[in-house]
Structure formats: C-alpha cells, structure tokens
Short mmCIF file of C-alpha atoms and ligand atoms in Angstrom, two decimals:
data_model
loop_
_atom_site.label_atom_id
_atom_site.label_comp_id
_atom_site.label_asym_id
_atom_site.label_seq_id
_atom_site.Cartn_x
_atom_site.Cartn_y
_atom_site.Cartn_z
CA MET M 12 8.23 13.63 -6.66
CA VAL M 13 5.18 12.03 -8.44
CA PRO M 14 2.69 9.93 -6.43
CA ILE M 15 3.54 6.43 -5.96
CA LEU M 16 0.81 3.85 -5.73
CA LEU M 17 1.42 0.34 -4.34
CA LEU M 18 -0.81 -2.42 -5.74
CA GLY M 19 -1.15 -5.86 -4.79
CA VAL M 20 -2.87 -8.67 -2.95
CA PRO M 21 -2.88 -8.40 0.89
CA GLY M 22 0.54 -9.90 2.11
CA ALA M 23 2.65 -8.96 -1.15
CA GLY M 24 4.79 -7.08 0.80
CA LYS M 25 3.14 -3.29 0.24
CA GLY M 26 3.47 -2.16 3.91
CA THR M 27 7.26 -3.25 4.06
CA GLN M 28 8.04 -1.57 0.83
CA ALA M 29 6.07 1.61 1.71
CA LYS M 30 8.22 2.15 4.98
CA ARG M 31 11.55 1.88 2.86
CA LEU M 32 10.06 4.21 0.36
CA VAL M 33 9.20 6.70 3.17
CA LEU M 34 12.90 6.51 4.49
CA ARG M 35 14.40 6.96 1.07
CA TYR M 36 12.07 9.96 -0.09
CA ASN M 37 10.89 11.27 3.05
CA ILE M 38 7.27 11.51 1.63
CA PRO M 39 4.13 10.25 3.70
CA HIS M 40 2.76 6.77 3.60
CA LEU M 41 -0.87 6.81 3.39
CA SER M 42 -2.25 3.44 4.33
CA THR M 43 -5.88 3.29 4.14
CA GLY M 44 -5.94 0.00 6.19
CA ASP M 45 -3.86 1.72 9.01
CA MET M 46 -6.35 4.69 8.99
CA PHE M 47 -9.41 2.27 9.16
CA ARG M 48 -7.77 0.37 12.32
CA GLU M 49 -7.42 3.69 13.89
CA MET M 50 -10.87 4.69 12.95
CA ALA M 51 -12.15 1.14 14.20
CA ASN M 52 -10.49 1.70 17.64
CA SER M 53 -12.21 5.19 17.97
CA GLY M 54 -15.68 3.63 18.92
CA SER M 55 -17.36 6.26 16.82
CA PRO M 56 -20.52 5.15 14.72
CA LEU M 57 -18.45 5.11 11.70
CA GLY M 58 -15.66 3.25 13.41
CA VAL M 59 -18.05 0.47 14.50
CA GLN M 60 -19.25 0.02 10.99
CA VAL M 61 -15.56 -0.12 9.78
CA LEU M 62 -14.62 -2.61 12.19
CA ALA M 63 -17.35 -4.94 11.40
CA ASP M 64 -16.21 -4.55 7.71
CA MET M 65 -12.66 -5.24 8.60
CA ARG M 66 -13.47 -8.45 10.76
CA ALA M 67 -15.42 -9.93 8.02
CA GLY M 68 -12.71 -9.36 5.49
CA ASN M 69 -15.10 -6.94 3.43
CA LEU M 70 -14.08 -3.50 1.90
CA VAL M 71 -15.27 -0.39 3.30
CA SER M 72 -17.86 1.41 1.16
CA ASP M 73 -16.20 3.48 -1.66
CA ALA M 74 -17.84 6.69 -0.19
CA THR M 75 -16.18 6.42 3.11
CA VAL M 76 -12.77 5.54 1.56
CA CYS M 77 -12.55 8.29 -0.96
CA GLU M 78 -13.75 10.91 1.58
CA LEU M 79 -10.98 9.78 3.98
CA VAL M 80 -8.41 9.79 1.22
CA ALA M 81 -9.52 13.28 -0.15
CA LEU M 82 -8.99 14.80 3.20
CA ARG M 83 -5.74 13.31 3.69
CA LEU M 84 -4.34 14.16 0.34
CA GLN M 85 -5.41 17.85 0.98
CA ARG M 86 -2.73 17.90 3.98
CA GLU M 87 0.40 20.11 3.22
CA ASP M 88 2.63 17.22 3.52
CA CYS M 89 1.28 15.53 0.48
CA ARG M 90 2.63 18.26 -1.70
CA GLN M 91 5.75 16.83 -2.26
CA GLY M 92 4.51 13.32 -3.25
CA TYR M 93 3.08 10.58 -1.13
CA ILE M 94 2.95 6.83 -1.15
CA LEU M 95 -0.56 5.23 -1.40
CA ASP M 96 -0.93 1.62 -0.01
CA GLY M 97 -4.08 -0.23 -0.04
CA PHE M 98 -5.89 2.41 -2.03
CA PRO M 99 -7.48 2.29 -4.37
CA ARG M 100 -9.08 -1.07 -4.13
CA THR M 101 -11.94 -0.89 -6.42
CA LEU M 102 -12.64 0.43 -9.89
CA ALA M 103 -14.84 3.42 -8.29
CA GLN M 104 -12.02 4.20 -6.08
CA ALA M 105 -9.43 4.18 -9.22
CA GLN M 106 -11.64 6.30 -11.15
CA TRP M 107 -12.05 8.78 -8.27
CA LEU M 108 -8.24 8.86 -7.90
CA GLN M 109 -7.85 9.26 -11.71
CA GLY M 110 -10.06 12.53 -11.54
CA PHE M 111 -8.24 13.75 -8.52
CA TRP M 112 -4.77 13.30 -10.18
CA ALA M 113 -6.10 15.04 -13.54
CA SER M 114 -7.08 18.19 -11.41
CA SER M 115 -4.05 18.32 -9.13
CA LEU M 116 -0.87 16.85 -11.02
CA PRO M 117 1.20 19.01 -13.32
CA LEU M 118 1.09 17.65 -16.87
CA GLY M 119 3.44 14.88 -17.47
CA GLY M 120 3.70 14.38 -13.73
CA ASN M 121 2.61 10.60 -14.36
CA PRO M 122 2.11 8.65 -11.17
CA ILE M 123 4.15 5.42 -10.73
CA VAL M 124 2.01 2.26 -9.90
CA ILE M 125 4.20 -0.45 -8.53
CA TYR M 126 2.24 -4.00 -8.70
CA LEU M 127 3.70 -6.59 -6.38
CA THR M 128 2.91 -10.12 -7.41
CA VAL M 129 2.85 -13.12 -5.09
CA GLY M 130 1.59 -16.65 -5.76
CA TYR M 131 -1.46 -17.91 -3.82
CA ASN M 132 0.66 -20.75 -2.04
CA ASP M 133 3.06 -18.07 -0.48
CA LEU M 134 0.32 -15.96 0.63
CA TYR M 135 -1.27 -17.96 3.33
CA ARG M 136 2.27 -18.48 5.07
CA ARG M 137 2.96 -14.77 4.74
CA LEU M 138 -0.25 -13.70 6.09
CA LEU M 139 -0.64 -16.09 8.86
CA GLY M 140 2.99 -15.56 9.91
CA ARG M 141 2.89 -11.65 10.00
CA ARG M 142 3.46 -9.87 12.94
CA SER M 143 4.16 -6.32 13.81
CA CYS M 144 5.48 -4.07 16.34
CA SER M 145 2.84 -1.91 18.13
CA GLN M 146 5.43 0.56 19.02
CA CYS M 147 7.43 1.21 15.60
CA GLY M 148 5.43 -0.39 13.10
CA ARG M 149 8.18 -2.67 12.01
CA ILE M 150 6.87 -5.89 10.20
CA TYR M 151 8.08 -9.44 10.65
CA ASN M 152 7.10 -12.88 9.77
CA GLU M 153 7.48 -15.93 12.04
CA PHE M 154 8.35 -18.09 8.99
CA THR M 155 10.33 -15.93 6.59
CA GLN M 156 11.64 -12.94 8.67
CA PRO M 157 11.49 -13.76 12.03
CA PRO M 158 12.73 -11.15 14.80
CA ARG M 159 15.88 -12.26 16.56
CA GLN M 160 14.25 -12.89 20.00
CA ALA M 161 10.90 -14.61 19.38
CA GLY M 162 7.82 -12.43 19.86
CA LEU M 163 9.77 -9.06 20.50
CA CYS M 164 10.92 -6.22 17.92
CA ASP M 165 14.39 -6.26 17.13
CA LEU M 166 14.57 -2.52 17.40
CA ASP M 167 12.51 -1.65 20.62
CA GLN M 168 11.79 -5.09 22.29
CA THR M 169 8.25 -4.40 22.39
CA PRO M 170 6.00 -7.49 21.93
CA LEU M 171 4.85 -8.22 18.44
CA VAL M 172 1.22 -8.21 17.59
CA GLN M 173 -0.79 -10.22 15.03
CA ARG M 174 -3.61 -8.53 12.94
CA LYS M 175 -7.08 -9.55 13.89
CA ASP M 176 -7.92 -9.93 10.21
CA ASP M 177 -4.91 -12.26 9.58
CA ASP M 178 -6.96 -15.00 10.54
CA PRO M 179 -7.55 -18.15 8.02
CA ALA M 180 -11.49 -17.41 7.51
CA VAL M 181 -10.96 -13.72 7.22
CA ILE M 182 -7.93 -14.23 4.95
CA ARG M 183 -10.07 -16.27 2.63
CA GLU M 184 -12.73 -13.36 2.31
CA ARG M 185 -10.00 -10.73 1.90
CA LEU M 186 -8.45 -12.68 -1.00
CA SER M 187 -11.56 -13.03 -2.76
CA ALA M 188 -12.49 -9.32 -2.38
CA TYR M 189 -8.99 -8.77 -3.69
CA GLU M 190 -9.76 -11.02 -6.89
CA GLU M 191 -13.12 -9.74 -7.52
CA GLN M 192 -12.68 -5.91 -6.85
CA THR M 193 -9.02 -5.04 -6.86
CA LEU M 194 -7.25 -7.28 -9.43
CA PRO M 195 -9.26 -5.56 -12.52
CA LEU M 196 -7.04 -2.43 -11.39
CA VAL M 197 -4.07 -3.84 -12.79
CA GLU M 198 -5.06 -3.72 -16.19
CA PHE M 199 -6.76 -0.19 -15.53
CA PHE M 200 -3.41 1.29 -14.41
CA ARG M 201 -1.66 -0.42 -17.12
CA LYS M 202 -3.42 1.44 -19.59
CA GLN M 203 -3.65 4.79 -17.62
CA ALA M 204 -0.15 5.12 -16.03
CA ARG M 205 3.43 3.80 -15.80
CA LEU M 206 3.25 0.46 -14.23
CA LEU M 207 6.09 -1.57 -12.87
CA GLU M 208 5.45 -5.18 -12.23
CA VAL M 209 7.60 -6.76 -9.69
CA SER M 210 7.53 -10.27 -8.11
CA GLY M 211 7.15 -9.71 -4.23
CA THR M 212 8.91 -13.23 -3.70
CA GLU M 213 12.14 -11.82 -4.52
CA PRO M 214 14.25 -10.93 -1.41
CA VAL M 215 13.02 -7.85 0.04
CA ASP M 216 16.06 -5.68 -0.55
CA ARG M 217 15.99 -6.92 -4.35
CA VAL M 218 12.29 -5.75 -4.65
CA SER M 219 13.20 -2.34 -3.16
CA GLU M 220 16.02 -1.75 -5.65
CA LYS M 221 13.94 -2.23 -8.54
CA ILE M 222 11.19 0.08 -7.04
CA PHE M 223 13.96 2.80 -6.44
CA ALA M 224 15.50 2.50 -9.76
CA THR M 225 12.00 2.76 -11.52
CA ILE M 226 11.13 5.75 -9.51
CA GLU M 227 14.28 7.51 -10.15
CA ASN M 228 14.28 6.90 -13.71
CA ALA M 229 10.74 8.30 -13.99
CA GLY M 230 11.95 11.29 -11.91
CA ARG M 231 14.67 12.06 -14.61
CA GLU M 232 12.55 11.50 -17.39
CA ASN M 233 9.70 13.88 -15.83
CA ALA M 234 12.55 16.48 -15.10
CA SER M 235 13.88 16.66 -18.63
CA ARG M 236 10.41 16.64 -20.29
CA ALA M 237 9.44 19.74 -17.92
CA ASN M 238 12.81 21.30 -18.87
CA ALA M 239 12.37 21.08 -22.58
CA LYS M 240 9.02 22.78 -21.81
CA GLY M 241 10.48 25.45 -19.67
CA GLU M 242 8.25 24.17 -16.84
CA PRO M 243 9.18 23.61 -13.06
CA ALA M 244 9.91 19.80 -12.79
P1 AMP F 323 -5.09 -3.81 4.42
O1 AMP F 323 -4.39 -3.17 5.87
O2 AMP F 323 -4.79 -2.84 3.38
O3 AMP F 323 -5.14 -5.11 4.23
O4 AMP F 323 -6.61 -3.29 4.82
C1 AMP F 323 -7.52 -3.86 5.97
C2 AMP F 323 -8.75 -3.69 5.84
O5 AMP F 323 -9.32 -2.29 5.59
C3 AMP F 323 -9.40 -4.20 4.52
O6 AMP F 323 -9.69 -5.70 4.53
C4 AMP F 323 -10.69 -3.41 4.29
O7 AMP F 323 -11.57 -3.97 5.18
C5 AMP F 323 -10.09 -2.23 4.79
N1 AMP F 323 -9.80 -1.24 3.54
C6 AMP F 323 -8.43 -0.86 3.68
N2 AMP F 323 -8.16 -0.13 2.48
C7 AMP F 323 -9.50 -0.15 1.65
C8 AMP F 323 -9.94 0.27 0.53
N3 AMP F 323 -8.99 1.06 -0.29
N4 AMP F 323 -11.15 0.22 0.24
C9 AMP F 323 -11.99 -0.36 0.88
N5 AMP F 323 -11.67 -1.07 1.99
C10 AMP F 323 -10.43 -0.87 2.65
#
C-alpha cells in the first residue's frame, strides 16, 4: 500500500473519507488536527501555544508539525501504508514530505494524493453544521447528515460535540490560511505525484468509490511495474 494523502479545504470531507479508508485498507489515519487537539488538551507549554494557534485559526509552525509527523511515521504501523489528513498544509511541509518519501519509499511506490474540492458557499454550512461523536469519532452534519436522534451519535448514543474552531470568525481565518498557504500545494502535487481531483459535494459513498478505484488501480500498476523489474511490490 502506498501512502495516501488527503488534500482539500477544511470541511471538504477529508476526515469522513479517511475513516472509510481506514475500514477498507486497515492502515492508520494520521490527522495532524487530531494530534494537535490532543496536544492542546495536555496543558504542556507546547500544547498552550498550539491551542492559541488553533483558536485563532492560524497554522501551527512548520517545525512543530514536521517533527510530530516524523515521529509518527517512524512507528511500526506505518510500514504498510498510512493516510495523511491535514498534512502538509504549507510548501515547506510539502517539501519536507517529498524528501521523506524519497528516502523511505521503494522506487515506483508513488504516493496517491486525493484532492477534495468544495465550493465556498457549501463550506460555511458544512463547517457550521459539523458535529462529531466524542466517543467513536463519527462525523455528522446538522444540515446535510443529521443523526437519527438530534444531538446523539447513531452508533453509541453519546452526545455530539462541535469543534471550537468551527465558529464563524475562526472559520474565516482558517479559510484564508488555506487559500494562502495550502492551495498552492495542489499544483505542487499535480507535478510531483499521482493526483486525483474529486468533487466533495457528490454523495459521500460516490466520493469513496472514486477514491477506492483510484487507489486500487494504482496498486495494480505498482505491482505490475515491480513484477516486471523482479522487485517486491
Ligand atoms: P484540522 O482538524 O485539520 O482542520 O486542523 C485544526 C487546526 O490544527 C488547524 O486550523 C491548525 O491550527 C492546526 N493544524 C492541523 N494540521 C496542521 C498543519 N499541517 N500545519 C499547521 N497547522 C496545522
């Protein structure tokens, strides 16, 4: 399995698709946002700084992010592939990742970048309506994907919570950080990797099917290339 990278504006559905990819391929989901939310709750000096950045809708420093991701990628469970969600978000992070891949992936093991697109009009509704289960992490939307019982998770009936940064003023900052710093990565990866562009406004299942098909085609191509060279796939 090659690494899978989910790229897209906050609210495009990266977290939802990542959870489906985990179920299908049984590889870890690395969400830097989740890692930072955990760090922010720890109360450590770094956690306090991270919390301040998140509350303001700013990005955490590249050095902190790359160090965190480097440590996580060294763990045993990433050897069979992984899903990156919310990383990289700046050109410096993307260049770091490119270097990491160049030294750690077998030749021809091209990563797959899934770029989820969503129009800005839909985004506010998605972000303002987003709720998640604090127990199992399942994501809902009050407007587009409500739970069966208002405010409660369908799977375990735990009360749903709203992220603190899904607030109108912070959303504006997050979207402008995205436009300025993350959007240029689309062109970066279009040149450097296999990039699939999918409309995140299509039904969730349809988006997943397209993503699975791309990943599985790429897997077959990698395997036949490796076979032709007598290398392990
Ligand atoms: P997310 O859950 O991916 O929307 O991330 C929530 C917040 O965590 C962001 O608004 C940033 O403050 C921080 N964050 C997550 N990933 C990164 C990253 N790759 N680079 C910098 N900051 C990040």
